[in-house]
Each structure stands twice: as C-alpha cells, then as structure tokens.
mmCIF file of N, CA and C in Angstrom:
data_model
loop_
_atom_site.group_PDB
_atom_site.id
_atom_site.type_symbol
_atom_site.label_atom_id
_atom_site.label_comp_id
_atom_site.label_asym_id
_atom_site.label_seq_id
_atom_site.Cartn_x
_atom_site.Cartn_y
_atom_site.Cartn_z
ATOM 1 N N UNK F 1 73.178 111.908 96.473
ATOM 2 C CA UNK F 1 73.791 110.592 96.527
ATOM 3 C C UNK F 1 75.280 110.711 96.210
ATOM 4 N N UNK F 2 76.093 109.921 96.902
ATOM 5 C CA UNK F 2 77.538 109.988 96.669
ATOM 6 C C UNK F 2 77.901 109.237 95.395
ATOM 7 N N UNK F 3 78.974 109.657 94.773
ATOM 8 C CA UNK F 3 79.496 108.969 93.599
ATOM 9 C C UNK F 3 79.990 107.583 94.028
ATOM 10 N N UNK F 4 79.889 106.561 93.165
ATOM 11 C CA UNK F 4 80.355 105.230 93.563
ATOM 12 C C UNK F 4 81.800 105.209 94.050
ATOM 13 N N UNK F 5 82.670 105.997 93.437
ATOM 14 C CA UNK F 5 84.083 105.959 93.861
ATOM 15 C C UNK F 5 84.271 106.541 95.260
ATOM 16 N N UNK F 6 83.296 107.332 95.742
ATOM 17 C CA UNK F 6 83.359 107.898 97.086
ATOM 18 C C UNK F 6 82.681 107.003 98.120
ATOM 19 N N UNK F 7 82.045 105.943 97.682
ATOM 20 C CA UNK F 7 81.301 105.056 98.580
ATOM 21 C C UNK F 7 82.276 104.321 99.509
ATOM 22 N N UNK F 8 81.925 104.150 100.781
ATOM 23 C CA UNK F 8 82.829 103.467 101.721
ATOM 24 C C UNK F 8 83.170 102.033 101.306
ATOM 25 N N UNK F 9 82.230 101.345 100.661
ATOM 26 C CA UNK F 9 82.508 99.983 100.195
ATOM 27 C C UNK F 9 83.624 99.984 99.154
ATOM 28 N N UNK F 10 83.571 100.938 98.240
ATOM 29 C CA UNK F 10 84.599 101.051 97.201
ATOM 30 C C UNK F 10 85.948 101.357 97.846
ATOM 31 N N UNK F 11 85.951 102.280 98.797
ATOM 32 C CA UNK F 11 87.197 102.607 99.496
ATOM 33 C C UNK F 11 87.754 101.387 100.231
ATOM 34 N N UNK F 12 86.861 100.546 100.748
ATOM 35 C CA UNK F 12 87.302 99.362 101.488
ATOM 36 C C UNK F 12 87.916 98.305 100.584
ATOM 37 N N UNK F 13 87.373 98.111 99.374
ATOM 38 C CA UNK F 13 87.889 97.037 98.519
ATOM 39 C C UNK F 13 88.970 97.495 97.545
ATOM 40 N N UNK F 14 89.130 98.796 97.367
ATOM 41 C CA UNK F 14 90.118 99.299 96.405
ATOM 42 C C UNK F 14 91.527 98.763 96.662
ATOM 43 N N UNK F 15 92.019 98.735 97.904
ATOM 44 C CA UNK F 15 93.371 98.178 98.105
ATOM 45 C C UNK F 15 93.486 96.713 97.665
ATOM 46 N N UNK F 16 92.431 95.938 97.863
ATOM 47 C CA UNK F 16 92.449 94.541 97.433
ATOM 48 C C UNK F 16 92.480 94.443 95.910
ATOM 49 N N UNK F 17 91.644 95.215 95.257
ATOM 50 C CA UNK F 17 91.600 95.204 93.797
ATOM 51 C C UNK F 17 92.942 95.668 93.232
ATOM 52 N N UNK F 18 93.517 96.711 93.822
ATOM 53 C CA UNK F 18 94.827 97.188 93.376
ATOM 54 C C UNK F 18 95.902 96.122 93.572
ATOM 55 N N UNK F 19 95.872 95.427 94.701
ATOM 56 C CA UNK F 19 96.877 94.393 94.980
ATOM 57 C C UNK F 19 96.795 93.245 93.989
ATOM 58 N N UNK F 20 95.603 92.967 93.487
ATOM 59 C CA UNK F 20 95.426 91.894 92.507
ATOM 60 C C UNK F 20 95.747 92.355 91.098
ATOM 61 N N UNK F 21 95.821 93.668 90.923
ATOM 62 C CA UNK F 21 96.021 94.190 89.575
ATOM 63 C C UNK F 21 94.719 94.302 88.810
ATOM 64 N N UNK F 22 93.598 94.341 89.543
ATOM 65 C CA UNK F 22 92.299 94.465 88.903
ATOM 66 C C UNK F 22 91.983 95.910 88.563
ATOM 67 N N UNK F 23 90.848 96.099 87.926
ATOM 68 C CA UNK F 23 90.418 97.438 87.519
ATOM 69 C C UNK F 23 88.976 97.661 87.958
ATOM 70 N N UNK F 24 88.717 98.766 88.646
ATOM 71 C CA UNK F 24 87.363 99.141 89.039
ATOM 72 C C UNK F 24 86.701 99.880 87.893
ATOM 73 N N UNK F 25 85.405 99.618 87.690
ATOM 74 C CA UNK F 25 84.691 100.308 86.615
ATOM 75 C C UNK F 25 83.208 100.384 86.929
ATOM 76 N N UNK F 26 82.530 101.191 86.175
ATOM 77 C CA UNK F 26 81.092 101.317 86.291
ATOM 78 C C UNK F 26 80.458 99.972 85.910
ATOM 79 N N UNK F 27 79.448 99.509 86.652
ATOM 80 C CA UNK F 27 78.846 98.211 86.340
ATOM 81 C C UNK F 27 78.201 98.158 84.956
ATOM 82 N N UNK F 28 77.820 99.289 84.405
ATOM 83 C CA UNK F 28 77.223 99.287 83.064
ATOM 84 C C UNK F 28 78.249 98.910 81.990
ATOM 85 N N UNK F 29 79.532 99.013 82.316
ATOM 86 C CA UNK F 29 80.602 98.677 81.367
ATOM 87 C C UNK F 29 81.105 97.242 81.528
ATOM 88 N N UNK F 30 80.519 96.504 82.475
ATOM 89 C CA UNK F 30 80.990 95.154 82.774
ATOM 90 C C UNK F 30 80.788 94.211 81.598
ATOM 91 N N UNK F 31 81.788 93.383 81.401
ATOM 92 C CA UNK F 31 81.718 92.319 80.405
ATOM 93 C C UNK F 31 81.408 91.019 81.142
ATOM 94 N N UNK F 32 81.093 89.962 80.419
ATOM 95 C CA UNK F 32 80.691 88.714 81.082
ATOM 96 C C UNK F 32 81.702 88.159 82.100
ATOM 97 N N UNK F 33 82.989 88.378 81.894
ATOM 98 C CA UNK F 33 83.996 87.857 82.824
ATOM 99 C C UNK F 33 84.276 88.783 83.997
ATOM 100 N N UNK F 34 83.692 89.971 84.010
ATOM 101 C CA UNK F 34 83.899 90.909 85.104
ATOM 102 C C UNK F 34 83.014 90.518 86.289
ATOM 103 N N UNK F 35 83.406 90.965 87.462
ATOM 104 C CA UNK F 35 82.644 90.690 88.678
ATOM 105 C C UNK F 35 81.903 91.965 89.057
ATOM 106 N N UNK F 36 80.577 91.881 89.081
ATOM 107 C CA UNK F 36 79.752 93.038 89.460
ATOM 108 C C UNK F 36 79.457 92.924 90.946
ATOM 109 N N UNK F 37 79.748 93.987 91.685
ATOM 110 C CA UNK F 37 79.535 94.012 93.128
ATOM 111 C C UNK F 37 78.357 94.924 93.443
ATOM 112 N N UNK F 38 77.471 94.408 94.304
ATOM 113 C CA UNK F 38 76.271 95.158 94.672
ATOM 114 C C UNK F 38 76.354 95.552 96.142
ATOM 115 N N UNK F 39 75.669 96.635 96.464
ATOM 116 C CA UNK F 39 75.558 97.123 97.839
ATOM 117 C C UNK F 39 74.086 97.449 98.067
ATOM 118 N N UNK F 40 73.496 96.802 99.047
ATOM 119 C CA UNK F 40 72.081 97.007 99.379
ATOM 120 C C UNK F 40 71.181 96.876 98.152
ATOM 121 N N UNK F 41 71.452 95.833 97.366
ATOM 122 C CA UNK F 41 70.620 95.529 96.216
ATOM 123 C C UNK F 41 70.896 96.323 94.961
ATOM 124 N N UNK F 42 71.827 97.244 94.995
ATOM 125 C CA UNK F 42 72.157 98.075 93.833
ATOM 126 C C UNK F 42 73.547 97.700 93.323
ATOM 127 N N UNK F 43 73.687 97.510 92.008
ATOM 128 C CA UNK F 43 75.010 97.288 91.428
ATOM 129 C C UNK F 43 75.819 98.563 91.627
ATOM 130 N N UNK F 44 76.925 98.433 92.348
ATOM 131 C CA UNK F 44 77.715 99.614 92.699
ATOM 132 C C UNK F 44 78.923 99.788 91.792
ATOM 133 N N UNK F 45 79.604 98.694 91.495
ATOM 134 C CA UNK F 45 80.769 98.760 90.632
ATOM 135 C C UNK F 45 81.080 97.387 90.094
ATOM 136 N N UNK F 46 81.958 97.354 89.114
ATOM 137 C CA UNK F 46 82.426 96.097 88.540
ATOM 138 C C UNK F 46 83.942 96.047 88.690
ATOM 139 N N UNK F 47 84.445 94.832 88.781
ATOM 140 C CA UNK F 47 85.886 94.623 88.879
ATOM 141 C C UNK F 47 86.302 93.746 87.706
ATOM 142 N N UNK F 48 87.260 94.244 86.955
ATOM 143 C CA UNK F 48 87.849 93.455 85.875
ATOM 144 C C UNK F 48 89.137 92.855 86.420
ATOM 145 N N UNK F 49 89.166 91.538 86.466
ATOM 146 C CA UNK F 49 90.333 90.830 86.988
ATOM 147 C C UNK F 49 91.398 90.717 85.913
ATOM 148 N N UNK F 50 92.669 90.721 86.298
ATOM 149 C CA UNK F 50 93.748 90.635 85.308
ATOM 150 C C UNK F 50 93.903 89.217 84.775
ATOM 151 N N UNK F 51 94.538 89.110 83.632
ATOM 152 C CA UNK F 51 94.921 87.804 83.107
ATOM 153 C C UNK F 51 95.995 87.218 84.016
ATOM 154 N N UNK F 52 96.122 85.908 84.079
ATOM 155 C CA UNK F 52 97.100 85.282 84.969
ATOM 156 C C UNK F 52 98.521 85.776 84.723
ATOM 157 N N UNK F 53 98.903 85.897 83.458
ATOM 158 C CA UNK F 53 100.270 86.342 83.171
ATOM 159 C C UNK F 53 100.494 87.773 83.655
ATOM 160 N N UNK F 54 99.475 88.608 83.554
ATOM 161 C CA UNK F 54 99.580 89.978 84.063
ATOM 162 C C UNK F 54 99.655 89.985 85.582
ATOM 163 N N UNK F 55 98.971 89.025 86.203
ATOM 164 C CA UNK F 55 99.004 88.928 87.669
ATOM 165 C C UNK F 55 100.420 88.665 88.158
ATOM 166 N N UNK F 56 101.143 87.789 87.477
ATOM 167 C CA UNK F 56 102.511 87.490 87.899
ATOM 168 C C UNK F 56 103.375 88.740 87.820
ATOM 169 N N UNK F 57 103.254 89.484 86.741
ATOM 170 C CA UNK F 57 104.017 90.733 86.623
ATOM 171 C C UNK F 57 103.641 91.700 87.741
ATOM 172 N N UNK F 58 102.357 91.755 88.061
ATOM 173 C CA UNK F 58 101.888 92.648 89.117
ATOM 174 C C UNK F 58 102.429 92.214 90.482
ATOM 175 N N UNK F 59 102.436 90.914 90.737
ATOM 176 C CA UNK F 59 102.963 90.394 92.007
ATOM 177 C C UNK F 59 104.457 90.696 92.112
ATOM 178 N N UNK F 60 105.190 90.488 91.030
ATOM 179 C CA UNK F 60 106.625 90.787 91.041
ATOM 180 C C UNK F 60 106.873 92.266 91.312
ATOM 181 N N UNK F 61 106.086 93.135 90.696
ATOM 182 C CA UNK F 61 106.245 94.571 90.925
ATOM 183 C C UNK F 61 105.935 94.929 92.375
ATOM 184 N N UNK F 62 104.918 94.310 92.952
ATOM 185 C CA UNK F 62 104.572 94.574 94.353
ATOM 186 C C UNK F 62 105.687 94.103 95.285
ATOM 187 N N UNK F 63 106.284 92.950 94.990
ATOM 188 C CA UNK F 63 107.390 92.454 95.815
ATOM 189 C C UNK F 63 108.601 93.382 95.704
ATOM 190 N N UNK F 64 108.824 93.899 94.514
ATOM 191 C CA UNK F 64 109.921 94.847 94.319
ATOM 192 C C UNK F 64 109.682 96.127 95.133
ATOM 193 N N UNK F 65 108.456 96.618 95.112
ATOM 194 C CA UNK F 65 108.126 97.803 95.919
ATOM 195 C C UNK F 65 108.311 97.504 97.404
ATOM 196 N N UNK F 66 107.901 96.327 97.840
ATOM 197 C CA UNK F 66 108.024 95.953 99.251
ATOM 198 C C UNK F 66 109.483 95.927 99.694
ATOM 199 N N UNK F 67 110.360 95.425 98.814
ATOM 200 C CA UNK F 67 111.782 95.335 99.160
ATOM 201 C C UNK F 67 112.522 96.648 98.930
ATOM 202 N N UNK F 68 111.981 97.506 98.098
ATOM 203 C CA UNK F 68 112.592 98.811 97.868
ATOM 204 C C UNK F 68 113.755 98.810 96.899
ATOM 205 N N UNK F 69 114.044 97.678 96.304
ATOM 206 C CA UNK F 69 115.108 97.568 95.302
ATOM 207 C C UNK F 69 114.668 96.559 94.250
ATOM 208 N N UNK F 70 115.284 96.603 93.063
ATOM 209 C CA UNK F 70 114.971 95.560 92.081
ATOM 210 C C UNK F 70 115.247 94.176 92.679
ATOM 211 N N UNK F 71 114.399 93.217 92.365
ATOM 212 C CA UNK F 71 114.551 91.874 92.937
ATOM 213 C C UNK F 71 115.909 91.259 92.600
ATOM 214 N N UNK F 72 116.464 91.639 91.474
ATOM 215 C CA UNK F 72 117.771 91.097 91.083
ATOM 216 C C UNK F 72 118.887 91.556 92.017
ATOM 217 N N UNK F 73 118.652 92.610 92.811
ATOM 218 C CA UNK F 73 119.674 93.117 93.736
ATOM 219 C C UNK F 73 119.564 92.507 95.135
ATOM 220 N N UNK F 74 118.577 91.650 95.354
ATOM 221 C CA UNK F 74 118.426 91.021 96.665
ATOM 222 C C UNK F 74 119.519 89.983 96.897
ATOM 223 N N UNK F 75 119.799 89.698 98.162
ATOM 224 C CA UNK F 75 120.744 88.629 98.471
ATOM 225 C C UNK F 75 120.052 87.274 98.270
ATOM 226 N N UNK F 76 120.832 86.203 98.318
ATOM 227 C CA UNK F 76 120.310 84.866 98.028
ATOM 228 C C UNK F 76 119.142 84.494 98.941
ATOM 229 N N UNK F 77 119.279 84.730 100.225
ATOM 230 C CA UNK F 77 118.212 84.372 101.180
ATOM 231 C C UNK F 77 116.918 85.104 100.840
ATOM 232 N N UNK F 78 117.023 86.390 100.520
ATOM 233 C CA UNK F 78 115.830 87.165 100.161
ATOM 234 C C UNK F 78 115.216 86.650 98.862
ATOM 235 N N UNK F 79 116.053 86.267 97.901
ATOM 236 C CA UNK F 79 115.534 85.700 96.652
ATOM 237 C C UNK F 79 114.811 84.386 96.929
ATOM 238 N N UNK F 80 115.354 83.579 97.822
ATOM 239 C CA UNK F 80 114.689 82.324 98.198
ATOM 240 C C UNK F 80 113.338 82.613 98.845
ATOM 241 N N UNK F 81 113.279 83.637 99.678
ATOM 242 C CA UNK F 81 112.015 84.031 100.303
ATOM 243 C C UNK F 81 111.001 84.472 99.250
ATOM 244 N N UNK F 82 111.470 85.238 98.259
ATOM 245 C CA UNK F 82 110.588 85.682 97.178
ATOM 246 C C UNK F 82 110.041 84.473 96.425
ATOM 247 N N UNK F 83 110.885 83.498 96.123
ATOM 248 C CA UNK F 83 110.437 82.296 95.420
ATOM 249 C C UNK F 83 109.402 81.553 96.255
ATOM 250 N N UNK F 84 109.609 81.475 97.548
ATOM 251 C CA UNK F 84 108.654 80.811 98.449
ATOM 252 C C UNK F 84 107.294 81.522 98.399
ATOM 253 N N UNK F 85 107.309 82.846 98.451
ATOM 254 C CA UNK F 85 106.072 83.627 98.379
ATOM 255 C C UNK F 85 105.377 83.395 97.036
ATOM 256 N N UNK F 86 106.160 83.438 95.966
ATOM 257 C CA UNK F 86 105.588 83.257 94.635
ATOM 258 C C UNK F 86 105.016 81.856 94.452
ATOM 259 N N UNK F 87 105.684 80.859 95.005
ATOM 260 C CA UNK F 87 105.158 79.500 94.912
ATOM 261 C C UNK F 87 103.819 79.404 95.644
ATOM 262 N N UNK F 88 103.730 80.000 96.819
ATOM 263 C CA UNK F 88 102.487 79.978 97.595
ATOM 264 C C UNK F 88 101.352 80.684 96.851
ATOM 265 N N UNK F 89 101.695 81.664 96.026
ATOM 266 C CA UNK F 89 100.675 82.421 95.286
ATOM 267 C C UNK F 89 100.388 81.831 93.909
ATOM 268 N N UNK F 90 101.006 80.696 93.583
ATOM 269 C CA UNK F 90 100.707 80.009 92.333
ATOM 270 C C UNK F 90 101.454 80.517 91.125
ATOM 271 N N UNK F 91 102.531 81.246 91.334
ATOM 272 C CA UNK F 91 103.257 81.857 90.215
ATOM 273 C C UNK F 91 103.819 80.833 89.239
ATOM 274 N N UNK F 92 104.109 79.634 89.727
ATOM 275 C CA UNK F 92 104.753 78.663 88.856
ATOM 276 C C UNK F 92 103.752 77.777 88.117
ATOM 277 N N UNK F 93 102.462 78.064 88.300
ATOM 278 C CA UNK F 93 101.449 77.376 87.514
ATOM 279 C C UNK F 93 101.155 78.144 86.228
ATOM 280 N N UNK F 94 101.662 79.371 86.132
ATOM 281 C CA UNK F 94 101.496 80.201 84.944
ATOM 282 C C UNK F 94 102.539 79.773 83.913
ATOM 283 N N UNK F 95 102.117 79.705 82.673
ATOM 284 C CA UNK F 95 103.052 79.342 81.609
ATOM 285 C C UNK F 95 104.230 80.312 81.607
ATOM 286 N N UNK F 96 105.425 79.795 81.566
ATOM 287 C CA UNK F 96 106.674 80.558 81.591
ATOM 288 C C UNK F 96 106.901 81.264 82.932
ATOM 289 N N UNK F 97 106.227 80.792 83.969
ATOM 290 C CA UNK F 97 106.369 81.403 85.289
ATOM 291 C C UNK F 97 107.796 81.336 85.807
ATOM 292 N N UNK F 98 108.436 80.173 85.660
ATOM 293 C CA UNK F 98 109.808 80.032 86.150
ATOM 294 C C UNK F 98 110.733 80.980 85.401
ATOM 295 N N UNK F 99 110.564 81.065 84.082
ATOM 296 C CA UNK F 99 111.405 81.953 83.286
ATOM 297 C C UNK F 99 111.192 83.410 83.679
ATOM 298 N N UNK F 100 109.943 83.792 83.884
ATOM 299 C CA UNK F 100 109.625 85.171 84.260
ATOM 300 C C UNK F 100 110.245 85.517 85.608
ATOM 301 N N UNK F 101 110.101 84.608 86.574
ATOM 302 C CA UNK F 101 110.659 84.839 87.909
ATOM 303 C C UNK F 101 112.181 84.871 87.848
ATOM 304 N N UNK F 102 112.773 83.946 87.111
ATOM 305 C CA UNK F 102 114.232 83.915 86.990
ATOM 306 C C UNK F 102 114.741 85.242 86.419
ATOM 307 N N UNK F 103 114.074 85.750 85.404
ATOM 308 C CA UNK F 103 114.473 87.028 84.820
ATOM 309 C C UNK F 103 114.382 88.174 85.823
ATOM 310 N N UNK F 104 113.297 88.190 86.591
ATOM 311 C CA UNK F 104 113.116 89.256 87.583
ATOM 312 C C UNK F 104 114.162 89.175 88.691
ATOM 313 N N UNK F 105 114.535 87.955 89.066
ATOM 314 C CA UNK F 105 115.523 87.768 90.140
ATOM 315 C C UNK F 105 116.965 87.872 89.639
ATOM 316 N N UNK F 106 117.141 87.839 88.330
ATOM 317 C CA UNK F 106 118.499 87.895 87.778
ATOM 318 C C UNK F 106 119.262 86.605 88.007
ATOM 319 N N UNK F 107 118.545 85.479 87.997
ATOM 320 C CA UNK F 107 119.168 84.166 88.178
ATOM 321 C C UNK F 107 118.722 83.261 87.040
ATOM 322 N N UNK F 108 119.300 82.080 86.979
ATOM 323 C CA UNK F 108 118.910 81.122 85.954
ATOM 324 C C UNK F 108 117.649 80.366 86.379
ATOM 325 N N UNK F 109 117.009 79.728 85.412
ATOM 326 C CA UNK F 109 115.868 78.862 85.739
ATOM 327 C C UNK F 109 116.322 77.753 86.680
ATOM 328 N N UNK F 110 117.502 77.221 86.447
ATOM 329 C CA UNK F 110 118.065 76.168 87.296
ATOM 330 C C UNK F 110 118.105 76.632 88.755
ATOM 331 N N UNK F 111 118.516 77.869 88.979
ATOM 332 C CA UNK F 111 118.582 78.407 90.344
ATOM 333 C C UNK F 111 117.197 78.491 90.963
ATOM 334 N N UNK F 112 116.201 78.930 90.180
ATOM 335 C CA UNK F 112 114.834 78.985 90.708
ATOM 336 C C UNK F 112 114.380 77.574 91.090
ATOM 337 N N UNK F 113 114.653 76.579 90.224
ATOM 338 C CA UNK F 113 114.295 75.200 90.556
ATOM 339 C C UNK F 113 115.027 74.736 91.808
ATOM 340 N N UNK F 114 116.272 75.125 91.958
ATOM 341 C CA UNK F 114 117.007 74.770 93.188
ATOM 342 C C UNK F 114 116.342 75.374 94.415
ATOM 343 N N UNK F 115 115.920 76.630 94.323
ATOM 344 C CA UNK F 115 115.236 77.263 95.452
ATOM 345 C C UNK F 115 113.945 76.519 95.775
ATOM 346 N N UNK F 116 113.217 76.121 94.742
ATOM 347 C CA UNK F 116 111.975 75.371 94.956
ATOM 348 C C UNK F 116 112.263 74.004 95.572
ATOM 349 N N UNK F 117 113.265 73.321 95.059
ATOM 350 C CA UNK F 117 113.620 72.001 95.593
ATOM 351 C C UNK F 117 114.136 72.103 97.013
ATOM 352 N N UNK F 118 114.869 73.150 97.301
ATOM 353 C CA UNK F 118 115.410 73.350 98.647
ATOM 354 C C UNK F 118 114.261 73.466 99.638
ATOM 355 N N UNK F 119 113.235 74.220 99.270
ATOM 356 C CA UNK F 119 112.084 74.373 100.156
ATOM 357 C C UNK F 119 111.361 73.059 100.377
ATOM 358 N N UNK F 120 111.209 72.261 99.321
ATOM 359 C CA UNK F 120 110.451 71.019 99.464
ATOM 360 C C UNK F 120 111.242 69.945 100.191
ATOM 361 N N UNK F 121 112.573 70.084 100.267
ATOM 362 C CA UNK F 121 113.370 69.069 100.959
ATOM 363 C C UNK F 121 113.771 69.498 102.359
ATOM 364 N N UNK F 122 113.381 70.707 102.768
ATOM 365 C CA UNK F 122 113.712 71.207 104.100
ATOM 366 C C UNK F 122 112.635 70.764 105.075
ATOM 367 N N UNK F 123 113.011 70.060 106.160
ATOM 368 C CA UNK F 123 112.005 69.665 107.142
ATOM 369 C C UNK F 123 111.371 70.898 107.776
ATOM 370 N N UNK F 124 110.074 70.812 108.045
ATOM 371 C CA UNK F 124 109.369 71.929 108.670
ATOM 372 C C UNK F 124 109.986 72.213 110.030
ATOM 373 N N UNK F 125 110.189 73.513 110.320
ATOM 374 C CA UNK F 125 110.738 73.911 111.608
ATOM 375 C C UNK F 125 112.250 73.837 111.663
ATOM 376 N N UNK F 126 112.888 73.423 110.560
ATOM 377 C CA UNK F 126 114.337 73.326 110.532
ATOM 378 C C UNK F 126 114.861 74.227 109.435
ATOM 379 N N UNK F 127 115.978 74.817 109.647
ATOM 380 C CA UNK F 127 116.568 75.670 108.625
ATOM 381 C C UNK F 127 117.469 74.901 107.692
ATOM 382 N N UNK F 128 117.574 73.576 107.870
ATOM 383 C CA UNK F 128 118.494 72.788 107.074
ATOM 384 C C UNK F 128 117.772 71.660 106.371
ATOM 385 N N UNK F 129 118.347 71.279 105.235
ATOM 386 C CA UNK F 129 117.827 70.131 104.511
ATOM 387 C C UNK F 129 118.372 68.870 105.166
ATOM 388 N N UNK F 130 117.654 67.744 105.035
ATOM 389 C CA UNK F 130 118.169 66.501 105.608
ATOM 390 C C UNK F 130 119.484 66.112 104.954
ATOM 391 N N UNK F 131 120.341 65.439 105.681
ATOM 392 C CA UNK F 131 121.621 65.009 105.125
ATOM 393 C C UNK F 131 121.385 64.087 103.963
ATOM 394 N N UNK F 132 122.140 64.335 102.883
ATOM 395 C CA UNK F 132 122.032 63.489 101.700
ATOM 396 C C UNK F 132 120.837 63.829 100.828
ATOM 397 N N UNK F 133 120.087 64.878 101.140
ATOM 398 C CA UNK F 133 118.917 65.219 100.330
ATOM 399 C C UNK F 133 119.372 65.784 98.990
ATOM 400 N N UNK F 134 118.692 65.373 97.944
ATOM 401 C CA UNK F 134 119.019 65.884 96.616
ATOM 402 C C UNK F 134 118.462 67.295 96.458
ATOM 403 N N UNK F 135 119.060 68.051 95.561
ATOM 404 C CA UNK F 135 118.544 69.372 95.236
ATOM 405 C C UNK F 135 118.825 70.419 96.291
ATOM 406 N N UNK F 136 119.846 70.206 97.143
ATOM 407 C CA UNK F 136 120.104 71.177 98.190
ATOM 408 C C UNK F 136 121.276 72.081 97.851
ATOM 409 N N UNK F 137 121.844 71.930 96.678
ATOM 410 C CA UNK F 137 122.943 72.802 96.267
ATOM 411 C C UNK F 137 122.425 74.221 96.157
ATOM 412 N N UNK F 138 123.161 75.167 96.705
ATOM 413 C CA UNK F 138 122.743 76.568 96.654
ATOM 414 C C UNK F 138 123.658 77.353 95.758
ATOM 415 N N UNK F 139 123.049 78.288 95.013
ATOM 416 C CA UNK F 139 123.842 79.199 94.165
ATOM 417 C C UNK F 139 123.832 80.558 94.756
#
C-alpha cells in the first residue's frame, strides 16, 4: 500500500491546502476543528486550517511571491489591484486587516481606505469614477 503522502488524492489537494496556509497531517492526529478527508471509505489525511489572521499573512506572502517584489515596492495601480484582490478574499473582515495590509503595502490606512472607496465608486466597465464622486482622491 502506498503512503498517504504518495496518494494521488493528496497530491491533488496539496496545492490548495498550501495556498490556504493549511497543514496536512495524519488523521489520527486530527483535533475537533480539523477536517478529516476520506478516500474510498478510509480516512486518508486531515487538514488543519489556519487562523484567519494567519490566513491574511499567508495571502500577502503569496501576492508578494506572485509579483516578485515586496508589495511596498509596487506602483500605485498594482497596489490598488492588490487591495481589490484582498477585499474579494475577505481580508478586511479580519481584525486589524486594514492596518496589516497598509503595512505590507507601505501606505497609510487612509490610502487603503481610498483604494477601497475608489473601487466602490467606479462604475463597472469604466476606468473612471463618476464626476463629483467622493473618495476618488488618489495617493
């Protein structure tokens, strides 16, 4: 019999677990909050999911790897794109999320809020905010 880590199912889900910042483990070590995954009726492995605050750090690190430079070195447009991605992934529902993101981007909290407001005031399909819209000042 193959070791669980060599199983094709494990190989298939490992990139997803890594992207979430989770941890694969033997199902016998699972705690109540862990997710036990079975294959053909047999418990094959368990996944320990990260805490929300750890997830934000993991997402920021993944975005930094994707861009190939520290997020603070990105240009304004790229930083706005990062904020848009983070908002879609729920980063600002985490306590101190705005502060954490601002620190990673090397901008103020005010700037992060401006990026968020800019997105919410921009008409879909248009690259510009409506005339006279509040919160469209860019830093």
